[in-house]
JSON list of C-alpha atoms in Angstrom, two decimals:
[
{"chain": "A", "resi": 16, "resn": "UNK", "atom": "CA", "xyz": [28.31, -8.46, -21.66]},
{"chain": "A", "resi": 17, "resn": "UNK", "atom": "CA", "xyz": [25.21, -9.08, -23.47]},
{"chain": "A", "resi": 18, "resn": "UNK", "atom": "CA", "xyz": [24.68, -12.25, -21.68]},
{"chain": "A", "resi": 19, "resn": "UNK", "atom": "CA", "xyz": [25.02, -10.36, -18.66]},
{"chain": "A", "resi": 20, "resn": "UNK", "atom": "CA", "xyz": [22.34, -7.77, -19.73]},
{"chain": "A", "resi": 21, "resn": "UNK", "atom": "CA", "xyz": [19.68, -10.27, -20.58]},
{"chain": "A", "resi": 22, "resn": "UNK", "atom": "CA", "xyz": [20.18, -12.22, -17.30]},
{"chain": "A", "resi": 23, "resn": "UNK", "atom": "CA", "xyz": [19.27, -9.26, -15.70]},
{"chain": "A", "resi": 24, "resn": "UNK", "atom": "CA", "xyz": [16.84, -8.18, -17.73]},
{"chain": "A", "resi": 25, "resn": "UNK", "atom": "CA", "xyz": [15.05, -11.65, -17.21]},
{"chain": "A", "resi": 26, "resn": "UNK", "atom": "CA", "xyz": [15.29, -11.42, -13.50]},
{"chain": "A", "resi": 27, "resn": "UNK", "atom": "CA", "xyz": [13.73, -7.90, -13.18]},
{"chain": "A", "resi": 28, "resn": "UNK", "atom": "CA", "xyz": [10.92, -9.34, -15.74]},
{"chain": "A", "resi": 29, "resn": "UNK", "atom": "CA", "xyz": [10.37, -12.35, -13.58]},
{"chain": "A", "resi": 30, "resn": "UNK", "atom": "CA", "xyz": [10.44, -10.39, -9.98]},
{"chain": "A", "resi": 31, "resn": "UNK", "atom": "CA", "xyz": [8.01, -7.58, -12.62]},
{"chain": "A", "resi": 32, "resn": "UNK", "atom": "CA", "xyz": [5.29, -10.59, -12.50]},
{"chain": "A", "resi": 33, "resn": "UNK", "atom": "CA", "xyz": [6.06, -11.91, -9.10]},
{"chain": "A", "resi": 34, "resn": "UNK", "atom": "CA", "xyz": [2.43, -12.49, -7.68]},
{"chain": "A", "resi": 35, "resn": "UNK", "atom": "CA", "xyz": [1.14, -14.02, -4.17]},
{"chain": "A", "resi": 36, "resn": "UNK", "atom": "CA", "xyz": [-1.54, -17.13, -4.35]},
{"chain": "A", "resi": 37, "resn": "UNK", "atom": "CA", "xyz": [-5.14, -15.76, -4.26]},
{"chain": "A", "resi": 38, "resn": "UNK", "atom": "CA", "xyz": [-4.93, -17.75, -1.04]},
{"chain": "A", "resi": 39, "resn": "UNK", "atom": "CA", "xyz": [-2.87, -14.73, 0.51]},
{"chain": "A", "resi": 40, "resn": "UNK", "atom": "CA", "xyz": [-5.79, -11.99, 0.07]},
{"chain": "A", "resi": 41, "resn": "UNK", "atom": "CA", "xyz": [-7.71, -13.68, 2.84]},
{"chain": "A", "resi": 42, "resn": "UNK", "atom": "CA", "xyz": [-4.60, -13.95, 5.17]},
{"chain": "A", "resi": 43, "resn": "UNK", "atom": "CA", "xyz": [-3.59, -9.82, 4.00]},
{"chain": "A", "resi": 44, "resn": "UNK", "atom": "CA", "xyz": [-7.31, -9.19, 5.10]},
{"chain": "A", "resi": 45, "resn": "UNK", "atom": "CA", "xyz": [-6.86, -11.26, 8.21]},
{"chain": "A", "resi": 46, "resn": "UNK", "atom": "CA", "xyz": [-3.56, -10.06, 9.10]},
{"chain": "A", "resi": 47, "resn": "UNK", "atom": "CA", "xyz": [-5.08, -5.79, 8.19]},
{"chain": "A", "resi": 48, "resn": "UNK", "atom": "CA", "xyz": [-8.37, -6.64, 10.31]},
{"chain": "A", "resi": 49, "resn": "UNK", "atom": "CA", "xyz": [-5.78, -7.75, 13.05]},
{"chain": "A", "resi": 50, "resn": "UNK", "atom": "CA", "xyz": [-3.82, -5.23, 13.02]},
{"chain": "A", "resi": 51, "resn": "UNK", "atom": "CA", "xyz": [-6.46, -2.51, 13.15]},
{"chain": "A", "resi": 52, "resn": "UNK", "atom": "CA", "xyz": [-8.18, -4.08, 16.36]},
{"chain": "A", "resi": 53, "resn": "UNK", "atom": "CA", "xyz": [-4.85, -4.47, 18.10]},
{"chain": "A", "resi": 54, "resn": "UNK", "atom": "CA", "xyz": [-4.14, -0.48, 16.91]},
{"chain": "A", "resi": 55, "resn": "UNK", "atom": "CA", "xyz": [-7.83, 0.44, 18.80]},
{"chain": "A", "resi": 56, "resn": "UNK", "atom": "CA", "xyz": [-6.77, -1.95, 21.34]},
{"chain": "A", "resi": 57, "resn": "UNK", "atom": "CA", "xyz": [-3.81, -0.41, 22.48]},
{"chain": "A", "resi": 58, "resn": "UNK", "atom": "CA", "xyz": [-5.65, 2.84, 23.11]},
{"chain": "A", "resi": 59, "resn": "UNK", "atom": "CA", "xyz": [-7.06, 1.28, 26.19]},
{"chain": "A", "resi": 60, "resn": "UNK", "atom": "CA", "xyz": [-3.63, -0.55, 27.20]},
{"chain": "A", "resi": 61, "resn": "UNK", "atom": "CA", "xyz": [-0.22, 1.12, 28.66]},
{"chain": "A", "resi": 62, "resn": "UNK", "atom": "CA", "xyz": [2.15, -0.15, 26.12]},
{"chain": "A", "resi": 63, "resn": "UNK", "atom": "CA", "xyz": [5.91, -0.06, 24.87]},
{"chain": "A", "resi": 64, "resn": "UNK", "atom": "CA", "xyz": [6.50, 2.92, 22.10]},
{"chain": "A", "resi": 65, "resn": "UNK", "atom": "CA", "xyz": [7.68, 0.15, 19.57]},
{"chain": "A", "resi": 66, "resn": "UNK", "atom": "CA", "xyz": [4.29, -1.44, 19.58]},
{"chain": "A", "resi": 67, "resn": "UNK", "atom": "CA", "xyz": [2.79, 1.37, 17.21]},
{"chain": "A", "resi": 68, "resn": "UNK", "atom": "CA", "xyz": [5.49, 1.07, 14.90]},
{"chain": "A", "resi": 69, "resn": "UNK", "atom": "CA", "xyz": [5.34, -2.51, 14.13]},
{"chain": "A", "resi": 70, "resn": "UNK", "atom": "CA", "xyz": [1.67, -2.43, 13.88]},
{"chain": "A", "resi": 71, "resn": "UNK", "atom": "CA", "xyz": [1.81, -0.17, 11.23]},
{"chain": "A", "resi": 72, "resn": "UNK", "atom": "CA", "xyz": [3.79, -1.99, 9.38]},
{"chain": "A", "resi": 73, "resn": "UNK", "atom": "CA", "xyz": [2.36, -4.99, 9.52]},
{"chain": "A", "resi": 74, "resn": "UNK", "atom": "CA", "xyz": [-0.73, -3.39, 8.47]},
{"chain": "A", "resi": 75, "resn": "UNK", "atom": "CA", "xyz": [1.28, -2.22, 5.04]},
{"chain": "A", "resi": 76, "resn": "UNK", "atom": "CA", "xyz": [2.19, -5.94, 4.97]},
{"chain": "A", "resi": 77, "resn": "UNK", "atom": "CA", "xyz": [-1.62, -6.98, 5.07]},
{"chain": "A", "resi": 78, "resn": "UNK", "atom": "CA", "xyz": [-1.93, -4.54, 2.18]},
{"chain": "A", "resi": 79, "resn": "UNK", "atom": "CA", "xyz": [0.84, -5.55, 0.44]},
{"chain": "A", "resi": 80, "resn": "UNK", "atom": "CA", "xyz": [-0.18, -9.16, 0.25]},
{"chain": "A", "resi": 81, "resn": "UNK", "atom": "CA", "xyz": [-3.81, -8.23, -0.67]},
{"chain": "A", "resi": 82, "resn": "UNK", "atom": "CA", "xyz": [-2.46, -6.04, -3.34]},
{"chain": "A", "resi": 83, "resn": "UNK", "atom": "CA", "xyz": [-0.27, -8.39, -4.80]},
{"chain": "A", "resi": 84, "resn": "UNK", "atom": "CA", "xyz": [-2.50, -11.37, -4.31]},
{"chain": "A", "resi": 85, "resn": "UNK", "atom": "CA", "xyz": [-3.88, -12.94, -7.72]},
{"chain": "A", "resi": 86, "resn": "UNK", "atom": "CA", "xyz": [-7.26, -13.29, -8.64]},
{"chain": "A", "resi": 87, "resn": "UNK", "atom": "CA", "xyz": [-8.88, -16.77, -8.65]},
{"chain": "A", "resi": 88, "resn": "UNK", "atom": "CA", "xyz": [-9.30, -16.10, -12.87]},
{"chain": "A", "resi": 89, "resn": "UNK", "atom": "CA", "xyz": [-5.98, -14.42, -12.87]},
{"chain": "A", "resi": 90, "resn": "UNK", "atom": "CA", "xyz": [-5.60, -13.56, -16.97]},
{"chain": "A", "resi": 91, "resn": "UNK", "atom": "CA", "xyz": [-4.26, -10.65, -19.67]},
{"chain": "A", "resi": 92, "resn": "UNK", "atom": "CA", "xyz": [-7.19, -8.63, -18.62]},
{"chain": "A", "resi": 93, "resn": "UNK", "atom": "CA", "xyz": [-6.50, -9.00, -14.64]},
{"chain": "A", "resi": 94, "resn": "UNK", "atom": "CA", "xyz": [-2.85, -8.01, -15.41]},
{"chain": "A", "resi": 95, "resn": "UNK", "atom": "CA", "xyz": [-3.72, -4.87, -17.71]},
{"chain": "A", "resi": 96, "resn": "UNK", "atom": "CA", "xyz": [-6.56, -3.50, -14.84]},
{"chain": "A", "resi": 97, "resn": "UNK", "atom": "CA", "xyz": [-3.74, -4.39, -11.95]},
{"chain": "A", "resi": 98, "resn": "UNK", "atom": "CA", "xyz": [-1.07, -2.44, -14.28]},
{"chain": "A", "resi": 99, "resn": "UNK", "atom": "CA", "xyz": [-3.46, 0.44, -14.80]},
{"chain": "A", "resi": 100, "resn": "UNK", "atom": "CA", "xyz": [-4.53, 0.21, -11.32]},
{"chain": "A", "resi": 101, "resn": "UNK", "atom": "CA", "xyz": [-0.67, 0.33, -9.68]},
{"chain": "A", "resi": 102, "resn": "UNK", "atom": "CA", "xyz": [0.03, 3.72, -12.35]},
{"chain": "A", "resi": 103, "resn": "UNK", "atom": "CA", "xyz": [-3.08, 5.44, -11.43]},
{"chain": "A", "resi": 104, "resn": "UNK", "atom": "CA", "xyz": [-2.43, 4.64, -7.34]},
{"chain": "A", "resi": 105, "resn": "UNK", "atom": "CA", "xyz": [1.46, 6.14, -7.98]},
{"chain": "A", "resi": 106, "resn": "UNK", "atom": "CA", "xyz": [-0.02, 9.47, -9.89]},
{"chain": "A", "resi": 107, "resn": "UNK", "atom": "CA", "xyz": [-2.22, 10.01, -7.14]},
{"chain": "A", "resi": 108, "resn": "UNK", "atom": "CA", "xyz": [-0.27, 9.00, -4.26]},
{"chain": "A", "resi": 109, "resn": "UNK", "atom": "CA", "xyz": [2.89, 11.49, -5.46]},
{"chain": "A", "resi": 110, "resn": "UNK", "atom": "CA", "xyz": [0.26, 14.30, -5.53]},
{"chain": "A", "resi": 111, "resn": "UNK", "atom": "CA", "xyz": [-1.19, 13.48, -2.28]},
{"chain": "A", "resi": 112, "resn": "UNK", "atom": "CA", "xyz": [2.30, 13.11, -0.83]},
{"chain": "A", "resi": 113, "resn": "UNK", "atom": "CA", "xyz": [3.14, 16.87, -1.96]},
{"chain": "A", "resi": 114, "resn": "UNK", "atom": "CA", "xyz": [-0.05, 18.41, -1.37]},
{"chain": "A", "resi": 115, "resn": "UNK", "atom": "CA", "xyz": [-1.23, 16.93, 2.24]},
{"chain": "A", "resi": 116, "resn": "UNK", "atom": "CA", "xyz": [1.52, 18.13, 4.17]},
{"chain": "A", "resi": 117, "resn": "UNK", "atom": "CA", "xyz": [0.25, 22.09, 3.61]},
{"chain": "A", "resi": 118, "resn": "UNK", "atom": "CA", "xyz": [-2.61, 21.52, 3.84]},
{"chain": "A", "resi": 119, "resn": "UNK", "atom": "CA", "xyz": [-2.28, 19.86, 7.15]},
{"chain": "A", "resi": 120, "resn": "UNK", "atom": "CA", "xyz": [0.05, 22.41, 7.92]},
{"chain": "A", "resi": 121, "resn": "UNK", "atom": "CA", "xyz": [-2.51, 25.49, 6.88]},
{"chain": "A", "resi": 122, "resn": "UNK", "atom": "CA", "xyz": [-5.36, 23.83, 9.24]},
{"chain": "A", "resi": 123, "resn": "UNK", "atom": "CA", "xyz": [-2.76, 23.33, 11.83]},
{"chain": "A", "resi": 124, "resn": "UNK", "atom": "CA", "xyz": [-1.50, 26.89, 11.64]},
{"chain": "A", "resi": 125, "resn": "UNK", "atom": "CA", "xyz": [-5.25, 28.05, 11.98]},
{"chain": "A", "resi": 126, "resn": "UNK", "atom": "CA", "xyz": [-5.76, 25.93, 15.20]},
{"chain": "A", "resi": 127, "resn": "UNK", "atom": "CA", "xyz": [-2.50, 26.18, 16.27]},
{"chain": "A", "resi": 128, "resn": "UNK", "atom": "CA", "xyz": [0.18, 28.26, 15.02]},
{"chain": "A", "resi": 129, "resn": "UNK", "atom": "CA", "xyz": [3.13, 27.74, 17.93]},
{"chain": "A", "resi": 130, "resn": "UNK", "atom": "CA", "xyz": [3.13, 23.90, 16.96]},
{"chain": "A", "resi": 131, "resn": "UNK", "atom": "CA", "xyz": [2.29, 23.85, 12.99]},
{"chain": "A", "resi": 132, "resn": "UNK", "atom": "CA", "xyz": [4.69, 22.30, 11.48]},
{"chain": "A", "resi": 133, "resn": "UNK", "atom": "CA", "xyz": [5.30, 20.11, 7.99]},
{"chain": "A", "resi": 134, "resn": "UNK", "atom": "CA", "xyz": [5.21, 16.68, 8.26]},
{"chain": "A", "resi": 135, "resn": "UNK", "atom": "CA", "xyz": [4.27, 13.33, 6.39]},
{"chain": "A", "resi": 136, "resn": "UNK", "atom": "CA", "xyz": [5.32, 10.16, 7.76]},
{"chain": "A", "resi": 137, "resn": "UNK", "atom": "CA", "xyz": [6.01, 7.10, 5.12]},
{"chain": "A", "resi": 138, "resn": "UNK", "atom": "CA", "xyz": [2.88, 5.10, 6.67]},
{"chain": "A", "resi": 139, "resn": "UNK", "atom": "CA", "xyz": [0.76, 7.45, 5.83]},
{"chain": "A", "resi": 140, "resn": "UNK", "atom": "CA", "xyz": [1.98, 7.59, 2.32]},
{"chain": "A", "resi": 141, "resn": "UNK", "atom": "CA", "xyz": [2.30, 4.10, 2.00]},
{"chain": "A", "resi": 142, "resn": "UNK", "atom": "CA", "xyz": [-1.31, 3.09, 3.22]},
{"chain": "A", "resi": 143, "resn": "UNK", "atom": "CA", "xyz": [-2.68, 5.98, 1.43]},
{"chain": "A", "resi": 144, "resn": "UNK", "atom": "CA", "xyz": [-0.88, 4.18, -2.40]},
{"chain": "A", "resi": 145, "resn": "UNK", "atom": "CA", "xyz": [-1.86, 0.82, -1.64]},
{"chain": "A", "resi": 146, "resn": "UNK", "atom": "CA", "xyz": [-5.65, 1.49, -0.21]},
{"chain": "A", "resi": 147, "resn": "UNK", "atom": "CA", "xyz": [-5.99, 3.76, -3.82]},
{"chain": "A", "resi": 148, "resn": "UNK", "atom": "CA", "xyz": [-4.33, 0.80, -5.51]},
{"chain": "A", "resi": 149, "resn": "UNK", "atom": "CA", "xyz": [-6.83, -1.79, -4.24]},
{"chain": "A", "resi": 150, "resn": "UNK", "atom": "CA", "xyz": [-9.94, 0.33, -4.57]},
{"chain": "A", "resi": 151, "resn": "UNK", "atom": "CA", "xyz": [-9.01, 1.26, -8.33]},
{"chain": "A", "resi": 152, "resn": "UNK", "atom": "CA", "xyz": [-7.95, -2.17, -9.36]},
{"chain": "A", "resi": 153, "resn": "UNK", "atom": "CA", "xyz": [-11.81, -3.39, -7.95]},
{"chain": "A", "resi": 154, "resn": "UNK", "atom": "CA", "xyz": [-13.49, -0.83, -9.81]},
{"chain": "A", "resi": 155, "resn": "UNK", "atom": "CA", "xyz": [-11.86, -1.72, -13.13]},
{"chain": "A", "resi": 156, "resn": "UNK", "atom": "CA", "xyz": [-12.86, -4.71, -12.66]},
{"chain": "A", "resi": 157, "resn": "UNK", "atom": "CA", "xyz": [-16.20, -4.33, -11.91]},
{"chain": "A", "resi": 158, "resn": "UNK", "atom": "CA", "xyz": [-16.50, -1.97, -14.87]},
{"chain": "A", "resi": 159, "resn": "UNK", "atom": "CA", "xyz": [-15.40, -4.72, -17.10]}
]
């Protein structure tokens, strides 16, 4: 059983430090950039309802891999500021996930009270962690 424990223990360690080549920050970058000109693009186009979806999420993706992306020096310190950076983005992203919806909902009501309703999709939640993530882990390290 203890053999058992530390197996698993080792694999959540190992998948704890799993990190993408810094090579993958300029594809995450490429792939966000893409994703955003293809969103404004299909303002102008007639196109399927599954298109938004998927571009959304591929646009997490391109965060995701810029996120999780080393750094070219990619040390103790770059681990503890990516750590600190990952907390603070959770903390923040929790409050802004309970406190947006009302107060979209309170502007709504004031512009439109028939329609207000509560609502906060996972994209927006998503986006909003990993964009606070990024930002914070590049001001820690340019404070250091």
């Amino acid at each position: 059983m203890k053999n058992i424990c530390e197996s698993e223990r080792n694999k959540l360690h190992r998948w704890g430090k799993f990190q993408l080549p810094n090579k993958y920050k300029k594809i995450g970058w490429a792939v966000i950039i893409g994703a955003f000109v293809l969103m404004i693009a299909k303002k102008f186009v007639d196109e399927p309802t599954w298109v938004k979806p998927v571009l959304r999420n591929v646009m997490i993706l391109g965060f995701l891999m810029v996120s999780i992306s080393k750094e070219k020096i990619e040390d103790e310190l770059m681990a503890s500021l990516r750590a600190t950076s990952y907390r603070l983005a959770l903390i923040i992203g929790v409050l802004y996930a309970l406190i947006q919806p009302y107060v979209t909902y309170g502007i709504e009501s004031l512009l439109d009270p028939v329609n207000a309703k509560i609502d906060n999709g996972y994209f927006q939640v998503l986006l909003y962690i990993l964009l606070v993530q990024i930002m914070f882990f590049h001001a820690l390290k340019r404070s250091t």
